[in-house]
Short mmCIF file of N, CA and C in Angstrom, two decimals:
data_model
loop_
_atom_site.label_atom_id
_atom_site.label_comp_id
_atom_site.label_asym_id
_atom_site.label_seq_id
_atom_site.Cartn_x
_atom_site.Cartn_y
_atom_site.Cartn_z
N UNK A 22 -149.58 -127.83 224.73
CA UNK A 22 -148.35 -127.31 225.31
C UNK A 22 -147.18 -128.00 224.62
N UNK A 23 -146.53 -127.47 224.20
CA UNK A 23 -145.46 -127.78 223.29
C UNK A 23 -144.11 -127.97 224.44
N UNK A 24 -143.66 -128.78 224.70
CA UNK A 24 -142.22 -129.21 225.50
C UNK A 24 -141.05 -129.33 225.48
N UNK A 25 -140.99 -129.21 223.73
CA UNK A 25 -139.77 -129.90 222.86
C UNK A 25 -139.80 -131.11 222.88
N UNK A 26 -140.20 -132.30 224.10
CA UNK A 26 -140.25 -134.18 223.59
C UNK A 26 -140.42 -134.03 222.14
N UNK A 27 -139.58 -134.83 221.71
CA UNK A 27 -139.68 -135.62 220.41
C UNK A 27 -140.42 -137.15 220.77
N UNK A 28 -141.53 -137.20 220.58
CA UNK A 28 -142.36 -138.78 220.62
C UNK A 28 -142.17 -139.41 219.19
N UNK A 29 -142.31 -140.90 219.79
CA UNK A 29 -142.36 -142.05 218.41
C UNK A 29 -143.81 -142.35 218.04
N UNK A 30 -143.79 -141.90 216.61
CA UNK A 30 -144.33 -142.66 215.97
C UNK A 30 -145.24 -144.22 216.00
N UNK A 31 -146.94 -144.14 216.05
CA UNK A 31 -147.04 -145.80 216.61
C UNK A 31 -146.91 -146.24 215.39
N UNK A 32 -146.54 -146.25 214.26
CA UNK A 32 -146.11 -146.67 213.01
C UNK A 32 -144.54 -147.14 213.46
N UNK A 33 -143.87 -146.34 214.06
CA UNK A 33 -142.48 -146.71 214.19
C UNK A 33 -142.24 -148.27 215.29
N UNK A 34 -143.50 -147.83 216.27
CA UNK A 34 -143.54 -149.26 217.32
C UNK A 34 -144.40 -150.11 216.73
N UNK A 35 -145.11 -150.26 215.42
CA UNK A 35 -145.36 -151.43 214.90
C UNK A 35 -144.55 -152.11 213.96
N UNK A 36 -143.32 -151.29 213.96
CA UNK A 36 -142.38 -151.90 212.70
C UNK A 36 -141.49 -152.75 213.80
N UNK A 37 -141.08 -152.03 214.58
CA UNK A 37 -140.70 -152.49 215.99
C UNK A 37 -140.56 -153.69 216.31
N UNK A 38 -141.67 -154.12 216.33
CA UNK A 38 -142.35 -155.22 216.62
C UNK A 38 -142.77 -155.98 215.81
N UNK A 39 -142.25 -156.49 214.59
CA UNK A 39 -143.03 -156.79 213.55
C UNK A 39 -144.47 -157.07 213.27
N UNK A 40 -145.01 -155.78 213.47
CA UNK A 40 -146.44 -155.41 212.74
C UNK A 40 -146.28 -155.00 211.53
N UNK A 41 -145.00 -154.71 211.03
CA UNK A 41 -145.28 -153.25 210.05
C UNK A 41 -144.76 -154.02 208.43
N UNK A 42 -144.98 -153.36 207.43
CA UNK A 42 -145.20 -154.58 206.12
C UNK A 42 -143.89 -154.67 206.06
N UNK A 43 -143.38 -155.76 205.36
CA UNK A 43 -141.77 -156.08 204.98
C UNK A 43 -141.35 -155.74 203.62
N UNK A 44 -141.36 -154.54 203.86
CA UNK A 44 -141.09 -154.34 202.22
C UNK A 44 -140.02 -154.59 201.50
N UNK A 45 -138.40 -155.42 201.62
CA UNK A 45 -137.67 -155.76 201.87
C UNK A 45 -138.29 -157.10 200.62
N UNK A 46 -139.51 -157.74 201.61
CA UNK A 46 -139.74 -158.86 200.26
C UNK A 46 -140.95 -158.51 199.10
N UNK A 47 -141.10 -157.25 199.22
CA UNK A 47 -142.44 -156.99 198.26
C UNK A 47 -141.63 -156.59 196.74
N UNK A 48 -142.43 -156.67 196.10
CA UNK A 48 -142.25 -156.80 194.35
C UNK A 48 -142.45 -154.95 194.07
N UNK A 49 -141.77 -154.51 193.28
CA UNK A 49 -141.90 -153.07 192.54
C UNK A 49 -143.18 -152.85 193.05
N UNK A 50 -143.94 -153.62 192.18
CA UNK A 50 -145.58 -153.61 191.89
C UNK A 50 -146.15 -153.54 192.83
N UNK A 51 -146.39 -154.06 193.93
CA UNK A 51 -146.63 -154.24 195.59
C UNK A 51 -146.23 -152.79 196.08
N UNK A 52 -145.07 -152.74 195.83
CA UNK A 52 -144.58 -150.94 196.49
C UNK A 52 -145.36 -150.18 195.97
N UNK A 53 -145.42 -149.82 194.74
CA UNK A 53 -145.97 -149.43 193.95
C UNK A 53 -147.82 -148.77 193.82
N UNK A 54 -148.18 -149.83 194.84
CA UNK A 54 -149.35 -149.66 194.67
C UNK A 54 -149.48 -149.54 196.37
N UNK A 55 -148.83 -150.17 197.06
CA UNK A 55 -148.97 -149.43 198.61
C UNK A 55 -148.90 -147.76 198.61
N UNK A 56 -148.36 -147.17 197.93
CA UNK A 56 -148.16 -145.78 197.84
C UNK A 56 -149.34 -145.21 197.78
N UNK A 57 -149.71 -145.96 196.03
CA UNK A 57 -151.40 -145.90 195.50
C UNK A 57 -152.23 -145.76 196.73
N UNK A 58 -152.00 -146.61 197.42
CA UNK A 58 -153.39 -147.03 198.21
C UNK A 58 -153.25 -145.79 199.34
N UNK A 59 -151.88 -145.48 200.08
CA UNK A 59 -152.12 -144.81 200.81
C UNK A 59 -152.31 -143.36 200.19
N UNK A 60 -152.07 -143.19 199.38
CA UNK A 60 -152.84 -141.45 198.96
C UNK A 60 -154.14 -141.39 198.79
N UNK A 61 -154.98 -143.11 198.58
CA UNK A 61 -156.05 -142.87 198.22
C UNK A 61 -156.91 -142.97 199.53
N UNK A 62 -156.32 -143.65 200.89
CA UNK A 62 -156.68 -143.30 201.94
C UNK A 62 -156.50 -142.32 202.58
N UNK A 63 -155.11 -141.08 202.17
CA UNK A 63 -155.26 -139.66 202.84
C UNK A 63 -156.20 -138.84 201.79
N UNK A 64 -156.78 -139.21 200.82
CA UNK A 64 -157.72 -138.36 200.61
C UNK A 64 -158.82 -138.48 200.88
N UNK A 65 -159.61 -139.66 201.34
CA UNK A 65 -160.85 -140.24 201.69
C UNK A 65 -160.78 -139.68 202.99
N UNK A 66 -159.91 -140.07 203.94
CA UNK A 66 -159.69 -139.45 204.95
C UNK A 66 -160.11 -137.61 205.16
N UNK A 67 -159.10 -137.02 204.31
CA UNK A 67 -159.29 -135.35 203.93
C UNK A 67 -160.55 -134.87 203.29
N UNK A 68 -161.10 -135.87 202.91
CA UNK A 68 -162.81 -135.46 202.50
C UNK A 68 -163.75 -135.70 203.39
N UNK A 69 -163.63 -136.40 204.31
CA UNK A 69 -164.42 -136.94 205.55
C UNK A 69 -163.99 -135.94 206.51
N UNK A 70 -162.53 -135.87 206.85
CA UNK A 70 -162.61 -134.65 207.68
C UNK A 70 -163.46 -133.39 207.83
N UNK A 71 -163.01 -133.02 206.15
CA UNK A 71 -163.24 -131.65 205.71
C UNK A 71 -165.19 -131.63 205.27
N UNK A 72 -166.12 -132.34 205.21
CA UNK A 72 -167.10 -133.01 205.51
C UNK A 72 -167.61 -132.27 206.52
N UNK A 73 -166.74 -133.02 207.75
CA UNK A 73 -167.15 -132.82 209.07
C UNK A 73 -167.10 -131.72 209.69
N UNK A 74 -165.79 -130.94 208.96
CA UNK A 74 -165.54 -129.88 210.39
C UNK A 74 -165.39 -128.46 209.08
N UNK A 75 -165.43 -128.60 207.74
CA UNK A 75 -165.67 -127.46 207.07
C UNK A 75 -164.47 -127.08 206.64
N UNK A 76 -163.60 -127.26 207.27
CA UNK A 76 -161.70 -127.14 207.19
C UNK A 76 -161.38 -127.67 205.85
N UNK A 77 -160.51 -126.62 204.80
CA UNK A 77 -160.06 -127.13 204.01
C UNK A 77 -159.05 -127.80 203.91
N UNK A 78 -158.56 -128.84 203.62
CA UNK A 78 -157.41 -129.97 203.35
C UNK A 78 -156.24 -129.72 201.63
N UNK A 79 -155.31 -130.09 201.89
CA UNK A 79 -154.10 -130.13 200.72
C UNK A 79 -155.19 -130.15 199.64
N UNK A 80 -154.45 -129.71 198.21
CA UNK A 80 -155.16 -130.68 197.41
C UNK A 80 -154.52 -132.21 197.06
N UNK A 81 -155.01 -132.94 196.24
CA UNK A 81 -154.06 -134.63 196.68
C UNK A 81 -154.45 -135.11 194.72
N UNK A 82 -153.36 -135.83 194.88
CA UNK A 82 -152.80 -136.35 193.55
C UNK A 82 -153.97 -137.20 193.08
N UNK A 83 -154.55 -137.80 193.80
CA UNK A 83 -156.11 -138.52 193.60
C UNK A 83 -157.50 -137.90 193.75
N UNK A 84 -158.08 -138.02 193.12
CA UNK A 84 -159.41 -137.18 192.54
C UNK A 84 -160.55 -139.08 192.98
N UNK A 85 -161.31 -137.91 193.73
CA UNK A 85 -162.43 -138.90 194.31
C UNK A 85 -163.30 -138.88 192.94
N UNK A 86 -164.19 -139.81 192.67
CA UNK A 86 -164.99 -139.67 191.68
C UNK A 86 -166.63 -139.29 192.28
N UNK A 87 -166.80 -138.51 191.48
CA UNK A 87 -168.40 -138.02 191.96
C UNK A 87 -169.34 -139.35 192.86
N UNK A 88 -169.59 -140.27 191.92
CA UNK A 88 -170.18 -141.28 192.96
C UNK A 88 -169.66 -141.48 194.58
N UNK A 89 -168.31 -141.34 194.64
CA UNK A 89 -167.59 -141.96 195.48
C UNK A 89 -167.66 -140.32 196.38
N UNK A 90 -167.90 -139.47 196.12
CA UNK A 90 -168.15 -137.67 197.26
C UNK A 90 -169.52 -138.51 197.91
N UNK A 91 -170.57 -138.35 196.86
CA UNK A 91 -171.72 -138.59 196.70
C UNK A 91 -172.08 -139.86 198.03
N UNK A 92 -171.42 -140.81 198.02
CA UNK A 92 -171.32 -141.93 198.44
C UNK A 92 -170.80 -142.04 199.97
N UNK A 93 -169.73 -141.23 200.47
CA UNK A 93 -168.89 -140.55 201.08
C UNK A 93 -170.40 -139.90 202.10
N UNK A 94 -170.82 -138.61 201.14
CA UNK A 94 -172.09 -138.07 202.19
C UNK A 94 -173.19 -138.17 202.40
N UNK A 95 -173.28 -139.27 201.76
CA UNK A 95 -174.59 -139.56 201.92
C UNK A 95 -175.01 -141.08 202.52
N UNK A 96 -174.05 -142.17 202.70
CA UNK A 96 -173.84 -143.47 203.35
C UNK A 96 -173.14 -143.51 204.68
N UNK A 97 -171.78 -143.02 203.95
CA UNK A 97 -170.81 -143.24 205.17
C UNK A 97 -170.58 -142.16 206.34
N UNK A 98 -170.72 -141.19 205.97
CA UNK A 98 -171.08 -140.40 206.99
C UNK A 98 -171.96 -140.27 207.76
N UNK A 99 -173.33 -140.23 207.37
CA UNK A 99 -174.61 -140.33 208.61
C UNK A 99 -174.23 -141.89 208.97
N UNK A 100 -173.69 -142.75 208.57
CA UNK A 100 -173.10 -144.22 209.27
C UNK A 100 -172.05 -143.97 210.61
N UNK A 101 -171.27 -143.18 210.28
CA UNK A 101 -170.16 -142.93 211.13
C UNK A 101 -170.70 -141.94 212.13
N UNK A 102 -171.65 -140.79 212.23
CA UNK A 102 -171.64 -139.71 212.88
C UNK A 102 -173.48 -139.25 212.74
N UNK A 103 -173.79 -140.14 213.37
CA UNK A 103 -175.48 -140.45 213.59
C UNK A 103 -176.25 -139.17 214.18
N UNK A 104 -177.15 -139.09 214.12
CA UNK A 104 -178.21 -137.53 214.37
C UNK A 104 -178.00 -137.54 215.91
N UNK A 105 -177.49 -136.40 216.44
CA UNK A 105 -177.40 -136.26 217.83
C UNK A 105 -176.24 -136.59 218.20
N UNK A 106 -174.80 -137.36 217.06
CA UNK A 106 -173.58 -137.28 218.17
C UNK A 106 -172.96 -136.18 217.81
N UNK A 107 -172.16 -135.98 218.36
CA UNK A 107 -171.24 -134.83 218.28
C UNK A 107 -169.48 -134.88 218.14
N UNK A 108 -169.07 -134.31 217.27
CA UNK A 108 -167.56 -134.65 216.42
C UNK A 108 -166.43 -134.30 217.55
N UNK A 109 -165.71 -134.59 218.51
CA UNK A 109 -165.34 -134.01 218.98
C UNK A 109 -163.83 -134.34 218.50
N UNK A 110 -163.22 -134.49 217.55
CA UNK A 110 -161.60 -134.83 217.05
C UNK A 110 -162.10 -135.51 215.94
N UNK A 111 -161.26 -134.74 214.84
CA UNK A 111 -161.31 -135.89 213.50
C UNK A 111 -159.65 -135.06 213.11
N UNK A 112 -158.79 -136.43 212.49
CA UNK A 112 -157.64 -136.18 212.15
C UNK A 112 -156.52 -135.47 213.17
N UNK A 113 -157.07 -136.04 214.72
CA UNK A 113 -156.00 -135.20 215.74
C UNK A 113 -155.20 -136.17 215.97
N UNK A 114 -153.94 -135.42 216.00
CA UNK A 114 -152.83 -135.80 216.80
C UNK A 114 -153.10 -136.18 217.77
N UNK A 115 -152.41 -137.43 219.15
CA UNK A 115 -152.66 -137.73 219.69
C UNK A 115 -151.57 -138.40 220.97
N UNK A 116 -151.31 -138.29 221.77
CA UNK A 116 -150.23 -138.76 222.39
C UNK A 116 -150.41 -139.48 224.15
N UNK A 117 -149.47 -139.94 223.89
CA UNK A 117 -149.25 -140.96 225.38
C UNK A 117 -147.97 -140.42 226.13
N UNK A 118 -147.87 -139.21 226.79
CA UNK A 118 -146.77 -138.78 227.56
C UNK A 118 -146.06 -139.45 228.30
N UNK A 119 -146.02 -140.53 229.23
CA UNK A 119 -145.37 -141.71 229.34
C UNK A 119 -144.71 -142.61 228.46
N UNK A 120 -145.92 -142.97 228.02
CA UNK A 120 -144.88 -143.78 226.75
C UNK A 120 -143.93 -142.87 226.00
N UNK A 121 -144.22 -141.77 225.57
CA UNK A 121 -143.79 -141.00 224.78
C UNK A 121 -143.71 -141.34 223.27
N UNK A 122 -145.36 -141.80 222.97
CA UNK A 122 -145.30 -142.40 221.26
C UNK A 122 -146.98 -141.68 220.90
N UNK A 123 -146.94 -141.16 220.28
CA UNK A 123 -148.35 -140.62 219.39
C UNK A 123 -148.80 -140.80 218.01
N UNK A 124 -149.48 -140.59 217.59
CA UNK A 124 -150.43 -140.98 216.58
C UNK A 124 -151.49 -139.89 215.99
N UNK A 125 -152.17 -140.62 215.01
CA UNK A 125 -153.27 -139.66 214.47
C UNK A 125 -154.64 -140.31 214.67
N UNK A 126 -155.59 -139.65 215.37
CA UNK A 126 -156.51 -140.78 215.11
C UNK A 126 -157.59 -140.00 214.56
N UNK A 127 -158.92 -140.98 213.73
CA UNK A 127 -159.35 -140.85 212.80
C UNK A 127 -160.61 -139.67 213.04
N UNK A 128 -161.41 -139.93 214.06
CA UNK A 128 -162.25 -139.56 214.19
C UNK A 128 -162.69 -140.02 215.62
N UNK A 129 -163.09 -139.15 216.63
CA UNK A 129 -163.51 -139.35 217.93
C UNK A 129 -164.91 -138.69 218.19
N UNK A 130 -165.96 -139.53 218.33
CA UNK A 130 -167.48 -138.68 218.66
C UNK A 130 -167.97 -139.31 219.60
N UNK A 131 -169.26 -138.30 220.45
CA UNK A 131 -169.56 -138.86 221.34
C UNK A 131 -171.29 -138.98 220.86
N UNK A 132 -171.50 -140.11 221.54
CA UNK A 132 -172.96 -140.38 221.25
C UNK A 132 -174.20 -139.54 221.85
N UNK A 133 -175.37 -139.46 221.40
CA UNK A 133 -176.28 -139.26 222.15
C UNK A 133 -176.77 -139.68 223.90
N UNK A 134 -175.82 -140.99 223.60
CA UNK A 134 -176.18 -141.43 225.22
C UNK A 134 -174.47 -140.84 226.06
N UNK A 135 -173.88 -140.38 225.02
CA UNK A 135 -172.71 -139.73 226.00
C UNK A 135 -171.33 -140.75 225.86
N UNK A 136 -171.85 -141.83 225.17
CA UNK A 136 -170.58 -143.02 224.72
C UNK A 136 -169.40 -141.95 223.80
N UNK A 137 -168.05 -142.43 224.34
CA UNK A 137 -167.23 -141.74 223.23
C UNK A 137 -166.80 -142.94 222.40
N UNK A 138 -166.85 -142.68 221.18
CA UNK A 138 -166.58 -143.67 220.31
C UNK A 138 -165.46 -143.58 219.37
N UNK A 139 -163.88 -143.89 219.56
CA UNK A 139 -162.43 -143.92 218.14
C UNK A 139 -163.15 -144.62 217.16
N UNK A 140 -163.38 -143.67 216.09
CA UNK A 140 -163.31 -144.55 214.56
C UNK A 140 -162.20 -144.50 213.86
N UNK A 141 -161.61 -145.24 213.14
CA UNK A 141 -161.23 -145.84 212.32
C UNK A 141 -161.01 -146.27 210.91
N UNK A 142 -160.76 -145.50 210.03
CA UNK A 142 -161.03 -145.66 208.84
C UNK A 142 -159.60 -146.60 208.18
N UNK A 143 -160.17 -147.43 207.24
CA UNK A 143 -158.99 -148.18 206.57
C UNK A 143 -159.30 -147.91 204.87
N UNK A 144 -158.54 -148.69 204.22
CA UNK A 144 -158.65 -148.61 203.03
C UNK A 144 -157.64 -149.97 202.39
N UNK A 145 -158.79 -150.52 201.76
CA UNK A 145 -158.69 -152.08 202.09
C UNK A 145 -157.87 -152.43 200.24
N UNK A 146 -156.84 -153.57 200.48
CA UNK A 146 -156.20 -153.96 199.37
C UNK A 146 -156.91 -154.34 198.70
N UNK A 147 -158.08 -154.15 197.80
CA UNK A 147 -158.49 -154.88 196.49
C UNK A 147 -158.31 -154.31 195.31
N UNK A 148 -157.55 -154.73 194.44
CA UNK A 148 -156.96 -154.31 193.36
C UNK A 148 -158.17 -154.75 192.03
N UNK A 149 -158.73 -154.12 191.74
CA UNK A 149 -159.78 -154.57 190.22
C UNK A 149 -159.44 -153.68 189.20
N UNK A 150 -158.79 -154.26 188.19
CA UNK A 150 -159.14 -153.02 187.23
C UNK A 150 -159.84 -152.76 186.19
N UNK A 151 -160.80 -152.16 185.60
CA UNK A 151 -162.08 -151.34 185.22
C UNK A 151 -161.39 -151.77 183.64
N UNK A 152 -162.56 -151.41 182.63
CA UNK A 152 -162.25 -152.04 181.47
C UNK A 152 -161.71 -151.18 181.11
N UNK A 153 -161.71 -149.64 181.41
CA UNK A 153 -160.70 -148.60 181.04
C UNK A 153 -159.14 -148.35 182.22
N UNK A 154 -159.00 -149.83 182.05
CA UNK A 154 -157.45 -149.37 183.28
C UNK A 154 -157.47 -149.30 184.24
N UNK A 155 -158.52 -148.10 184.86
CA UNK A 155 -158.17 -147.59 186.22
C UNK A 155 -158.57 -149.08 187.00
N UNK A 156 -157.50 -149.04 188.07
CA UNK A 156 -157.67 -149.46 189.51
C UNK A 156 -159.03 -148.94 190.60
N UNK A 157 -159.75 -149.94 191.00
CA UNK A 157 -160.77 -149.48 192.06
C UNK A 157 -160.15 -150.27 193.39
N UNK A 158 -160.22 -149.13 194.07
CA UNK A 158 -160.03 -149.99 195.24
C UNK A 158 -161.33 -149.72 196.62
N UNK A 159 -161.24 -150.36 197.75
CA UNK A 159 -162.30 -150.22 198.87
C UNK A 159 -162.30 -149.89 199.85
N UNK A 160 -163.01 -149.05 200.05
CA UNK A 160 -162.81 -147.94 201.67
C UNK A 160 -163.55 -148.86 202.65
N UNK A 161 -163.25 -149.08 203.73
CA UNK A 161 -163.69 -149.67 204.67
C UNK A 161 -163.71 -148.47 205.79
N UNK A 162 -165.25 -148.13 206.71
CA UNK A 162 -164.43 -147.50 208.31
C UNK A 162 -165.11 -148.88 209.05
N UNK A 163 -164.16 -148.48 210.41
CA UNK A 163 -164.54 -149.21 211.09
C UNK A 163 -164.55 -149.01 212.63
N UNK A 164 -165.85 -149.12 213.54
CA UNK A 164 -166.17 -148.92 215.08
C UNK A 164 -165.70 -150.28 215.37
N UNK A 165 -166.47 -150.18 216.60
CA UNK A 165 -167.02 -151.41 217.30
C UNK A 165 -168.06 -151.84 216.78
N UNK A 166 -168.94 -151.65 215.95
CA UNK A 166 -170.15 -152.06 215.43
C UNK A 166 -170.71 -151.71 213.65
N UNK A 167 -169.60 -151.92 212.66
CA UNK A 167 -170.08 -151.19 211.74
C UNK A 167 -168.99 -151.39 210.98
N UNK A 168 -169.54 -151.71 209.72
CA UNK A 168 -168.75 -151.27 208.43
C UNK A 168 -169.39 -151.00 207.49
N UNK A 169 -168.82 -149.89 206.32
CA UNK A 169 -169.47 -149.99 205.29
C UNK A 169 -168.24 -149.88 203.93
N UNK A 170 -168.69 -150.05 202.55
CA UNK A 170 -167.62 -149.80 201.80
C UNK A 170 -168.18 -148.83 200.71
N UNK A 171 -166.88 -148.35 199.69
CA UNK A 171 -167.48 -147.39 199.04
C UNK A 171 -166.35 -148.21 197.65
N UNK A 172 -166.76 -147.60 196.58
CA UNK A 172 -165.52 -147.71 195.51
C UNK A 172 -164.86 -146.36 194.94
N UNK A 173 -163.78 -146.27 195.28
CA UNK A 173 -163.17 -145.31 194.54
C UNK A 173 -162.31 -145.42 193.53
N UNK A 174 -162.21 -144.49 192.35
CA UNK A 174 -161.78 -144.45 191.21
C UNK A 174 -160.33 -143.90 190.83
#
């Protein structure tokens, strides 16, 4: 149901509060590669979705590398979304009508025994670079019980 409220951002109440990075003291290079990192987490993200629910996603300035699809469906996914649970939200909007602040969250399933479980996906700062240049960096998701990583190219 659409209301017209305009809600905040929980990105906006972690800057708020100083959760949110200071970019103010970060170097070109630092900016630079925060950008990097987050396109390379909305596409990991948009392949896991689209994975899950069949839905096609943007196309995105970063190109997963075959190992890293490969890796994606065949590790991290039966990790995240086990035989018998069931997907019920991946990539939904999400809101707190009181508070009046929403979000996106990653992935919501419920278990075989009926547990609902928020996952979490990150995409973790490690900067390596490959003898041909490219930057690898590391996908992390994360439950209450679980991590795994992948490398992407």
């Amino acid at each position: 149901v659409d209301t017209g409220d305009i809600y905040t951002p929980v990105s906006v109440i972690k800057d708020l509060n100083g959760y949110g990075a200071d970019i103010e003291s970060m170097s070109d290079e630092d900016l630079a590669y925060g950008e990097y990192a987050a396109k390379v987490g909305t596409t990991i993200h948009d392949y896991i979705h689209s994975a899950l629910t069949g839905e096609k996603t943007a196309p995105s300035e970063v190109k997963l590398a075959d190992s890293a699809k490969k890796m994606i469906k065949n590790v991290v996914i039966p990790k995240i979304v086990k035989k018998g649970d069931k997907v019920i939200a991946s990539e939904q909007i999400i809101s707190n009508d009181a508070a009046k602040i929403a979000g996106t969250l990653d992935l919501l399933v419920k278990d075989s025994d009926g547990q609902i479980h928020l996952k979490d996906f990150k995409t973790k700062d490690q900067r390596q670079k490959t003898k041909d240049k490219r930057i690898k960096t590391t996908f992390k998701y994360e439950d209450t019980r679980k991590r795994a990583n992948i490398m992407v190219l």
